[in-house]
Amino acid sequence: MTRVAVLGASGYTGGEVLRLLLAHPGVEVVQATSGQFAGKRLDFPHPSLRGMSALRFVPHEALEPCDLLVSCLPQGGLLQRWAQVRELAGRIVDLSADFRLDPVDHSRWYAKHPRPEDAPRFVYALPEWTAQELPEARYVAIPGCMAHAALLGILPLVRAGLVKPELVVDAKTGSSGGGATPDRASHHPERASALRCYRPVGHRHTGEIENVVERLTRTRPSVHFSATAVPSVRGILATVHGFAARPLDENEPLRAIAMAYREKPFVRLIRPNTSASPFPEPGPLQGTNYCDLAVDVDTERQRIVVNVAIDNLVKGAAGTAVHAINLMLGRPETEGLGFRGLHPI
């Protein structure tokens, strides 16, 4: 049994990691840390965990050796504690942006990377595209949630040479993407009915998408990314617009995407005329590790539109961490991730 500790486990993502791992047959959660809730039971901030565990949160400084560490600390948190934690865990999975990008792009979008020598040791865990790298990985970086959704729509088109290296992405996201600590803009009276574009340009996931597409396809795209807040708690809907690199028929993009994900258990392609709900939506995906995806083609204007829906806290964070852990440990990749969602919700 693999002994797992969760660092920074009291936020929304930490709660989802705990929910999934406490029910996982191949791991044992031995510690969970929190700066705010040290001494409290896990279900104190996470009511969904009632009856699942008698563990109590411990301070970050009390972290003990473990086989595998999952870090849910916010941006910069793992970097601050890197000297401590890397000696305590055989393998580390990080859900922040601390090691997602190469040091050059990290410095451009965040700040100068304080551990440039360690950044290349992290495998970027986009399991549908990097699964072969995960079994041998010691350090793993989980994608950003909106970048994750966009990449699942973009990569098949770029790999197949169907689109020009200039893409438009509009990502709609629920309030949980802002984390458990509110500010004025995310406070419920301000956010409950919000439908606003909060980052029209300059979102950090722009750099992540460009960096990962280049790494995986050797094509560096120019990505125009905007993020919009919608009145929901969970979920992301990313709409990707690509412009055809050559004349194409309306079935080519569908074939390319179907081929890319034909053996990927968590990506579901919605084909035309096969569903009463023919377009992806985050609602039925809440709590699941699934991605629903559909493609449409404007043949007159040679524009390809891919809509991608995920739960930002699961497929966009905790679920992909568990998916990566399964691959790292040589376990079935769907283990512990079988929940299929609810409808209506």
mmCIF file of C-alpha atoms in Angstrom:
data_model
loop_
_atom_site.group_PDB
_atom_site.id
_atom_site.type_symbol
_atom_site.label_atom_id
_atom_site.label_comp_id
_atom_site.label_asym_id
_atom_site.label_seq_id
_atom_site.Cartn_x
_atom_site.Cartn_y
_atom_site.Cartn_z
ATOM 1 C CA MET A 1 0.000 0.000 0.000
ATOM 2 C CA THR A 2 1.402 3.378 -1.050
ATOM 3 C CA ARG A 3 1.536 5.875 1.821
ATOM 4 C CA VAL A 4 0.354 9.293 0.624
ATOM 5 C CA ALA A 5 0.447 12.691 2.316
ATOM 6 C CA VAL A 6 -1.456 15.746 1.101
ATOM 7 C CA LEU A 7 0.236 19.102 1.652
ATOM 8 C CA GLY A 8 -2.111 22.075 1.896
ATOM 9 C CA ALA A 9 -5.225 19.897 2.002
ATOM 10 C CA SER A 10 -7.808 22.299 3.413
ATOM 11 C CA GLY A 11 -8.721 24.152 0.191
ATOM 12 C CA TYR A 12 -11.176 23.073 -2.473
ATOM 13 C CA THR A 13 -8.616 21.142 -4.511
ATOM 14 C CA GLY A 14 -7.163 19.542 -1.382
ATOM 15 C CA GLY A 15 -10.642 18.434 -0.369
ATOM 16 C CA GLU A 16 -11.178 16.764 -3.726
ATOM 17 C CA VAL A 17 -7.786 15.048 -3.566
ATOM 18 C CA LEU A 18 -8.694 13.698 -0.126
ATOM 19 C CA ARG A 19 -12.163 12.596 -1.278
ATOM 20 C CA LEU A 20 -10.693 10.579 -4.126
ATOM 21 C CA LEU A 21 -7.679 9.137 -2.308
ATOM 22 C CA LEU A 22 -9.547 8.133 0.863
ATOM 23 C CA ALA A 23 -11.712 5.857 -1.291
ATOM 24 C CA HIS A 24 -8.826 4.607 -3.452
ATOM 25 C CA PRO A 25 -7.994 0.919 -2.962
ATOM 26 C CA GLY A 26 -4.286 1.268 -3.712
ATOM 27 C CA VAL A 27 -3.193 4.078 -1.396
ATOM 28 C CA GLU A 28 -3.368 5.036 2.258
ATOM 29 C CA VAL A 29 -3.660 8.693 3.220
ATOM 30 C CA VAL A 30 -1.356 9.025 6.223
ATOM 31 C CA GLN A 31 -1.158 12.805 6.649
ATOM 32 C CA ALA A 32 -2.898 15.985 5.569
ATOM 33 C CA THR A 33 -1.469 19.402 6.375
ATOM 34 C CA SER A 34 -3.090 22.797 6.842
ATOM 35 C CA GLY A 35 -1.880 26.099 8.181
ATOM 36 C CA GLN A 36 -5.397 27.203 9.146
ATOM 37 C CA PHE A 37 -7.005 24.006 10.433
ATOM 38 C CA ALA A 38 -4.168 22.172 12.201
ATOM 39 C CA GLY A 39 -5.670 19.936 14.887
ATOM 40 C CA LYS A 40 -9.103 19.841 13.221
ATOM 41 C CA ARG A 41 -10.592 16.739 11.617
ATOM 42 C CA LEU A 42 -10.531 16.531 7.822
ATOM 43 C CA ASP A 43 -14.279 16.976 7.670
ATOM 44 C CA PHE A 44 -14.122 20.322 9.497
ATOM 45 C CA PRO A 45 -13.627 22.283 6.236
ATOM 46 C CA HIS A 46 -14.744 19.385 3.999
ATOM 47 C CA PRO A 47 -18.238 18.197 5.012
ATOM 48 C CA SER A 48 -18.283 15.659 2.175
ATOM 49 C CA LEU A 49 -15.602 13.701 4.063
ATOM 50 C CA ARG A 50 -17.748 13.027 7.134
ATOM 51 C CA GLY A 51 -17.271 9.445 8.245
ATOM 52 C CA MET A 52 -14.462 8.769 5.766
ATOM 53 C CA SER A 53 -11.451 9.341 8.019
ATOM 54 C CA ALA A 54 -10.426 9.987 11.616
ATOM 55 C CA LEU A 55 -7.295 11.881 10.515
ATOM 56 C CA ARG A 56 -6.679 15.413 11.714
ATOM 57 C CA PHE A 57 -4.786 18.128 9.927
ATOM 58 C CA VAL A 58 -1.224 18.780 11.055
ATOM 59 C CA PRO A 59 0.887 21.913 10.445
ATOM 60 C CA HIS A 60 2.924 21.982 7.248
ATOM 61 C CA GLU A 61 6.097 21.815 9.338
ATOM 62 C CA ALA A 62 4.985 18.482 10.841
ATOM 63 C CA LEU A 63 5.053 16.682 7.511
ATOM 64 C CA GLU A 64 6.627 13.237 7.884
ATOM 65 C CA PRO A 65 8.269 10.910 5.334
ATOM 66 C CA CYS A 66 5.888 9.258 2.864
ATOM 67 C CA ASP A 67 5.970 7.319 -0.371
ATOM 68 C CA LEU A 68 4.150 9.975 -2.372
ATOM 69 C CA LEU A 69 3.313 13.594 -1.617
ATOM 70 C CA VAL A 70 0.487 15.527 -3.282
ATOM 71 C CA SER A 71 0.968 19.282 -2.922
ATOM 72 C CA CYS A 72 -2.160 21.436 -3.081
ATOM 73 C CA LEU A 73 -0.399 24.565 -1.882
ATOM 74 C CA PRO A 74 -1.134 27.760 -3.829
ATOM 75 C CA GLN A 75 1.270 29.260 -6.340
ATOM 76 C CA GLY A 76 4.735 29.589 -4.808
ATOM 77 C CA GLY A 77 3.946 27.396 -1.804
ATOM 78 C CA LEU A 78 5.830 24.303 -2.892
ATOM 79 C CA LEU A 79 8.787 26.377 -4.060
ATOM 80 C CA GLN A 80 9.034 27.908 -0.581
ATOM 81 C CA ARG A 81 9.071 24.469 1.047
ATOM 82 C CA TRP A 82 10.987 22.593 -1.644
ATOM 83 C CA ALA A 83 14.123 21.994 0.430
ATOM 84 C CA GLN A 84 11.970 20.445 3.176
ATOM 85 C CA VAL A 85 9.558 18.311 1.204
ATOM 86 C CA ARG A 86 11.829 16.835 -1.454
ATOM 87 C CA GLU A 87 13.726 14.982 1.272
ATOM 88 C CA LEU A 88 10.533 13.560 2.786
ATOM 89 C CA ALA A 89 8.760 12.087 -0.234
ATOM 90 C CA GLY A 90 9.875 9.499 -2.741
ATOM 91 C CA ARG A 91 7.602 11.029 -5.376
ATOM 92 C CA ILE A 92 5.835 14.392 -5.579
ATOM 93 C CA VAL A 93 2.726 15.515 -7.476
ATOM 94 C CA ASP A 94 2.223 19.299 -7.554
ATOM 95 C CA LEU A 95 -1.108 20.938 -8.414
ATOM 96 C CA SER A 96 0.230 24.498 -8.517
ATOM 97 C CA ALA A 97 2.017 26.276 -11.362
ATOM 98 C CA ASP A 98 5.398 26.113 -9.625
ATOM 99 C CA PHE A 99 6.864 23.537 -12.018
ATOM 100 C CA ARG A 100 4.482 23.489 -15.003
ATOM 101 C CA LEU A 101 6.544 25.674 -17.304
ATOM 102 C CA ASP A 102 10.164 25.706 -18.311
ATOM 103 C CA PRO A 103 12.135 28.328 -16.358
ATOM 104 C CA VAL A 104 12.137 30.844 -19.237
ATOM 105 C CA ASP A 105 8.356 30.817 -19.670
ATOM 106 C CA HIS A 106 7.838 30.659 -15.908
ATOM 107 C CA SER A 107 9.880 33.834 -15.511
ATOM 108 C CA ARG A 108 7.843 35.525 -18.208
ATOM 109 C CA TRP A 109 4.418 34.666 -16.782
ATOM 110 C CA TYR A 110 5.105 34.451 -13.030
ATOM 111 C CA ALA A 111 8.503 35.462 -11.634
ATOM 112 C CA LYS A 112 12.105 34.380 -11.976
ATOM 113 C CA HIS A 113 12.143 30.669 -11.179
ATOM 114 C CA PRO A 114 14.138 30.045 -7.985
ATOM 115 C CA ARG A 115 14.741 26.365 -8.832
ATOM 116 C CA PRO A 116 15.559 26.302 -12.560
ATOM 117 C CA GLU A 117 17.700 23.196 -12.110
ATOM 118 C CA ASP A 118 14.713 21.219 -10.754
ATOM 119 C CA ALA A 119 12.029 22.381 -13.196
ATOM 120 C CA PRO A 120 13.126 20.029 -16.034
ATOM 121 C CA ARG A 121 12.742 17.055 -13.686
ATOM 122 C CA PHE A 122 8.952 17.527 -13.550
ATOM 123 C CA VAL A 123 6.744 15.663 -16.015
ATOM 124 C CA TYR A 124 3.703 17.601 -17.177
ATOM 125 C CA ALA A 125 0.752 15.330 -16.420
ATOM 126 C CA LEU A 126 -1.699 15.576 -19.277
ATOM 127 C CA PRO A 127 -2.456 11.831 -19.173
ATOM 128 C CA GLU A 128 -4.113 11.652 -22.585
ATOM 129 C CA TRP A 129 -0.866 12.969 -24.083
ATOM 130 C CA THR A 130 1.986 12.246 -21.649
ATOM 131 C CA ALA A 131 0.964 8.917 -20.089
ATOM 132 C CA GLN A 132 4.130 7.197 -21.337
ATOM 133 C CA GLU A 133 6.295 9.570 -19.260
ATOM 134 C CA LEU A 134 4.505 9.085 -15.950
ATOM 135 C CA PRO A 135 5.492 5.556 -14.826
ATOM 136 C CA GLU A 136 9.129 6.582 -14.404
ATOM 137 C CA ALA A 137 8.444 10.091 -13.125
ATOM 138 C CA ARG A 138 9.530 11.121 -9.662
ATOM 139 C CA TYR A 139 8.124 14.645 -9.922
ATOM 140 C CA VAL A 140 4.863 15.511 -11.681
ATOM 141 C CA ALA A 141 3.156 18.846 -12.423
ATOM 142 C CA ILE A 142 -0.624 18.920 -12.904
ATOM 143 C CA PRO A 143 -1.954 21.308 -15.584
ATOM 144 C CA GLY A 144 -3.896 24.461 -14.862
ATOM 145 C CA CYS A 145 -7.614 23.796 -15.154
ATOM 146 C CA MET A 146 -8.476 26.120 -18.057
ATOM 147 C CA ALA A 147 -5.243 25.288 -19.869
ATOM 148 C CA HIS A 148 -6.102 21.590 -19.458
ATOM 149 C CA ALA A 149 -9.498 21.980 -21.103
ATOM 150 C CA ALA A 150 -8.103 24.091 -23.947
ATOM 151 C CA LEU A 151 -5.221 21.697 -24.620
ATOM 152 C CA LEU A 152 -7.547 18.722 -24.973
ATOM 153 C CA GLY A 153 -9.296 20.586 -27.776
ATOM 154 C CA ILE A 154 -6.207 22.096 -29.410
ATOM 155 C CA LEU A 155 -3.668 19.277 -29.493
ATOM 156 C CA PRO A 156 -5.423 16.897 -31.935
ATOM 157 C CA LEU A 157 -5.905 19.720 -34.440
ATOM 158 C CA VAL A 158 -2.306 20.929 -34.255
ATOM 159 C CA ARG A 159 -0.856 17.424 -34.378
ATOM 160 C CA ALA A 160 -2.917 16.642 -37.484
ATOM 161 C CA GLY A 161 -1.787 19.873 -39.163
ATOM 162 C CA LEU A 162 -5.369 21.084 -39.571
ATOM 163 C CA VAL A 163 -5.042 24.589 -38.122
ATOM 164 C CA LYS A 164 -2.861 27.630 -38.501
ATOM 165 C CA PRO A 165 -0.571 28.317 -35.522
ATOM 166 C CA GLU A 166 -2.906 31.024 -34.242
ATOM 167 C CA LEU A 167 -5.766 30.037 -31.946
ATOM 168 C CA VAL A 168 -8.500 31.779 -30.010
ATOM 169 C CA VAL A 169 -9.646 30.334 -26.681
ATOM 170 C CA ASP A 170 -12.562 31.619 -24.613
ATOM 171 C CA ALA A 171 -12.771 29.832 -21.256
ATOM 172 C CA LYS A 172 -15.795 30.138 -18.986
ATOM 173 C CA THR A 173 -15.233 29.136 -15.363
ATOM 174 C CA GLY A 174 -17.140 28.772 -12.115
ATOM 175 C CA SER A 175 -16.271 30.489 -8.855
ATOM 176 C CA SER A 176 -14.418 27.554 -7.245
ATOM 177 C CA GLY A 177 -11.551 28.214 -9.644
ATOM 178 C CA GLY A 178 -10.699 31.222 -7.495
ATOM 179 C CA GLY A 179 -10.004 29.067 -4.450
ATOM 180 C CA ALA A 180 -11.467 28.948 -0.959
ATOM 181 C CA THR A 181 -10.251 32.379 0.215
ATOM 182 C CA PRO A 182 -12.578 35.120 -1.073
ATOM 183 C CA ASP A 183 -11.678 38.611 -2.190
ATOM 184 C CA ARG A 184 -14.045 41.434 -3.099
ATOM 185 C CA ALA A 185 -14.650 40.163 -6.635
ATOM 186 C CA SER A 186 -15.215 36.542 -5.552
ATOM 187 C CA HIS A 187 -17.363 37.340 -2.471
ATOM 188 C CA HIS A 188 -20.796 35.706 -2.923
ATOM 189 C CA PRO A 189 -22.848 38.924 -3.294
ATOM 190 C CA GLU A 190 -20.460 40.034 -6.024
ATOM 191 C CA ARG A 191 -20.017 36.663 -7.730
ATOM 192 C CA ALA A 192 -23.315 34.762 -7.450
ATOM 193 C CA SER A 193 -24.874 36.254 -10.586
ATOM 194 C CA ALA A 194 -21.676 37.347 -12.294
ATOM 195 C CA LEU A 195 -21.227 36.900 -16.012
ATOM 196 C CA ARG A 196 -18.119 38.902 -16.792
ATOM 197 C CA CYS A 197 -14.869 38.609 -18.668
ATOM 198 C CA TYR A 198 -12.358 39.035 -15.862
ATOM 199 C CA ARG A 199 -9.143 38.516 -17.823
ATOM 200 C CA PRO A 200 -9.584 39.485 -21.509
ATOM 201 C CA VAL A 201 -5.817 39.384 -22.121
ATOM 202 C CA GLY A 202 -2.692 38.364 -20.262
ATOM 203 C CA HIS A 203 -3.995 35.299 -18.439
ATOM 204 C CA ARG A 204 -1.135 33.041 -17.317
ATOM 205 C CA HIS A 205 -2.730 29.984 -18.882
ATOM 206 C CA THR A 206 -1.918 31.579 -22.249
ATOM 207 C CA GLY A 207 1.754 30.847 -21.701
ATOM 208 C CA GLU A 208 1.044 27.366 -20.412
ATOM 209 C CA ILE A 209 -0.974 26.443 -23.506
ATOM 210 C CA GLU A 210 1.687 27.789 -25.868
ATOM 211 C CA ASN A 211 4.480 26.078 -23.929
ATOM 212 C CA VAL A 212 2.790 22.664 -23.819
ATOM 213 C CA VAL A 213 1.628 22.680 -27.439
ATOM 214 C CA GLU A 214 5.198 23.425 -28.507
ATOM 215 C CA ARG A 215 6.589 20.662 -26.283
ATOM 216 C CA LEU A 216 4.172 18.039 -27.574
ATOM 217 C CA THR A 217 3.884 18.991 -31.267
ATOM 218 C CA ARG A 218 7.021 21.092 -31.940
ATOM 219 C CA THR A 219 4.735 23.867 -33.162
ATOM 220 C CA ARG A 220 4.663 27.118 -31.177
ATOM 221 C CA PRO A 221 1.198 28.645 -31.581
ATOM 222 C CA SER A 222 0.086 32.171 -30.861
ATOM 223 C CA VAL A 223 -2.815 31.795 -28.436
ATOM 224 C CA HIS A 224 -5.394 34.516 -27.800
ATOM 225 C CA PHE A 225 -6.918 33.551 -24.461
ATOM 226 C CA SER A 226 -9.734 35.183 -22.502
ATOM 227 C CA ALA A 227 -11.291 34.034 -19.220
ATOM 228 C CA THR A 228 -14.919 34.658 -18.291
ATOM 229 C CA ALA A 229 -16.611 34.199 -14.914
ATOM 230 C CA VAL A 230 -20.028 32.516 -15.023
ATOM 231 C CA PRO A 231 -22.638 32.079 -12.263
ATOM 232 C CA SER A 232 -21.795 28.532 -11.215
ATOM 233 C CA VAL A 233 -19.542 26.969 -8.599
ATOM 234 C CA ARG A 234 -17.890 24.189 -10.581
ATOM 235 C CA GLY A 235 -17.055 23.700 -14.196
ATOM 236 C CA ILE A 236 -15.165 24.969 -17.218
ATOM 237 C CA LEU A 237 -16.352 25.336 -20.776
ATOM 238 C CA ALA A 238 -13.492 26.162 -23.130
ATOM 239 C CA THR A 239 -14.323 27.170 -26.697
ATOM 240 C CA VAL A 240 -11.377 26.807 -29.064
ATOM 241 C CA HIS A 241 -11.409 28.540 -32.458
ATOM 242 C CA GLY A 242 -8.912 27.329 -35.040
ATOM 243 C CA PHE A 243 -8.559 28.439 -38.642
ATOM 244 C CA ALA A 244 -7.880 25.813 -41.278
ATOM 245 C CA ALA A 245 -4.320 25.539 -42.525
ATOM 246 C CA ARG A 246 -5.619 24.151 -45.820
ATOM 247 C CA PRO A 247 -8.996 23.474 -47.436
ATOM 248 C CA LEU A 248 -10.755 20.724 -45.530
ATOM 249 C CA ASP A 249 -14.054 18.932 -45.364
ATOM 250 C CA GLU A 250 -16.239 19.087 -42.274
ATOM 251 C CA ASN A 251 -15.397 15.524 -41.191
ATOM 252 C CA GLU A 252 -11.600 15.892 -40.986
ATOM 253 C CA PRO A 253 -11.469 17.573 -37.558
ATOM 254 C CA LEU A 254 -13.939 15.052 -36.151
ATOM 255 C CA ARG A 255 -11.801 12.186 -37.420
ATOM 256 C CA ALA A 256 -8.614 13.709 -36.005
ATOM 257 C CA ILE A 257 -10.147 14.167 -32.555
ATOM 258 C CA ALA A 258 -11.803 10.743 -32.580
ATOM 259 C CA MET A 259 -8.467 9.148 -33.478
ATOM 260 C CA ALA A 260 -6.612 11.058 -30.751
ATOM 261 C CA TYR A 261 -8.976 9.944 -27.982
ATOM 262 C CA ARG A 262 -10.257 6.570 -29.207
ATOM 263 C CA GLU A 263 -8.570 4.664 -26.355
ATOM 264 C CA LYS A 264 -8.661 7.405 -23.706
ATOM 265 C CA PRO A 265 -11.195 6.460 -21.029
ATOM 266 C CA PHE A 266 -11.900 9.937 -19.695
ATOM 267 C CA VAL A 267 -12.485 11.864 -22.935
ATOM 268 C CA ARG A 268 -15.938 11.475 -24.462
ATOM 269 C CA LEU A 269 -16.576 12.799 -27.953
ATOM 270 C CA ILE A 270 -20.140 13.969 -28.523
ATOM 271 C CA ARG A 271 -20.982 13.242 -32.126
ATOM 272 C CA PRO A 272 -23.710 15.028 -34.100
ATOM 273 C CA ASN A 273 -27.249 13.669 -33.682
ATOM 274 C CA THR A 274 -26.314 11.217 -30.925
ATOM 275 C CA SER A 275 -27.578 13.122 -27.895
ATOM 276 C CA ALA A 276 -30.508 15.275 -26.816
ATOM 277 C CA SER A 277 -27.775 17.525 -25.357
ATOM 278 C CA PRO A 278 -25.447 17.789 -28.370
ATOM 279 C CA PHE A 279 -23.010 20.320 -26.905
ATOM 280 C CA PRO A 280 -20.682 19.814 -23.945
ATOM 281 C CA GLU A 281 -21.690 21.375 -20.644
ATOM 282 C CA PRO A 282 -20.012 21.189 -17.243
ATOM 283 C CA GLY A 283 -23.151 20.441 -15.193
ATOM 284 C CA PRO A 284 -23.393 16.665 -15.735
ATOM 285 C CA LEU A 285 -19.622 16.375 -15.205
ATOM 286 C CA GLN A 286 -19.585 17.706 -11.640
ATOM 287 C CA GLY A 287 -17.520 15.439 -9.413
ATOM 288 C CA THR A 288 -16.234 13.381 -12.352
ATOM 289 C CA ASN A 289 -12.902 13.005 -14.118
ATOM 290 C CA TYR A 290 -14.535 13.065 -17.542
ATOM 291 C CA CYS A 291 -14.129 15.547 -20.365
ATOM 292 C CA ASP A 292 -16.936 16.005 -22.887
ATOM 293 C CA LEU A 293 -15.878 17.398 -26.239
ATOM 294 C CA ALA A 294 -17.593 18.314 -29.515
ATOM 295 C CA VAL A 295 -16.303 19.757 -32.773
ATOM 296 C CA ASP A 296 -18.066 21.889 -35.371
ATOM 297 C CA VAL A 297 -16.762 23.167 -38.697
ATOM 298 C CA ASP A 298 -17.737 26.331 -40.555
ATOM 299 C CA THR A 299 -16.783 25.173 -44.034
ATOM 300 C CA GLU A 300 -17.590 28.528 -45.632
ATOM 301 C CA ARG A 301 -15.097 30.346 -43.408
ATOM 302 C CA GLN A 302 -12.827 27.353 -42.816
ATOM 303 C CA ARG A 303 -13.127 27.732 -39.038
ATOM 304 C CA ILE A 304 -12.997 24.811 -36.604
ATOM 305 C CA VAL A 305 -14.729 25.212 -33.239
ATOM 306 C CA VAL A 306 -14.109 22.754 -30.421
ATOM 307 C CA ASN A 307 -16.093 22.965 -27.192
ATOM 308 C CA VAL A 308 -14.574 21.232 -24.164
ATOM 309 C CA ALA A 309 -16.304 20.805 -20.782
ATOM 310 C CA ILE A 310 -14.735 19.568 -17.535
ATOM 311 C CA ASP A 311 -15.120 19.869 -13.759
ATOM 312 C CA ASN A 312 -12.338 22.277 -12.830
ATOM 313 C CA LEU A 313 -11.762 20.677 -9.409
ATOM 314 C CA VAL A 314 -11.619 17.075 -10.645
ATOM 315 C CA LYS A 315 -10.555 16.644 -14.274
ATOM 316 C CA GLY A 316 -8.985 20.094 -14.009
ATOM 317 C CA ALA A 317 -7.069 19.293 -10.810
ATOM 318 C CA ALA A 318 -7.596 16.466 -8.277
ATOM 319 C CA GLY A 319 -8.873 13.834 -10.703
ATOM 320 C CA THR A 320 -5.930 14.290 -13.039
ATOM 321 C CA ALA A 321 -3.613 14.064 -10.026
ATOM 322 C CA VAL A 322 -5.149 10.681 -9.134
ATOM 323 C CA HIS A 323 -5.046 9.613 -12.798
ATOM 324 C CA ALA A 324 -1.340 10.485 -12.843
ATOM 325 C CA ILE A 325 -0.750 8.640 -9.567
ATOM 326 C CA ASN A 326 -2.376 5.530 -10.999
ATOM 327 C CA LEU A 327 -0.029 5.639 -13.971
ATOM 328 C CA MET A 328 2.988 6.351 -11.739
ATOM 329 C CA LEU A 329 2.185 3.345 -9.555
ATOM 330 C CA GLY A 330 1.365 0.970 -12.411
ATOM 331 C CA ARG A 331 -2.268 0.663 -11.361
ATOM 332 C CA PRO A 332 -5.346 0.702 -13.658
ATOM 333 C CA GLU A 333 -5.640 4.280 -14.847
ATOM 334 C CA THR A 334 -9.361 4.530 -14.041
ATOM 335 C CA GLU A 335 -8.982 3.234 -10.471
ATOM 336 C CA GLY A 336 -10.745 5.449 -7.942
ATOM 337 C CA LEU A 337 -12.216 7.629 -10.688
ATOM 338 C CA GLY A 338 -15.366 5.774 -11.642
ATOM 339 C CA PHE A 339 -18.008 8.314 -10.565
ATOM 340 C CA ARG A 340 -19.996 9.197 -13.685
ATOM 341 C CA GLY A 341 -21.875 12.310 -12.598
ATOM 342 C CA LEU A 342 -25.502 13.268 -12.043
ATOM 343 C CA HIS A 343 -28.308 14.540 -14.252
ATOM 344 C CA PRO A 344 -30.238 16.719 -13.745
ATOM 345 C CA ILE A 345 -28.219 18.726 -11.268
#
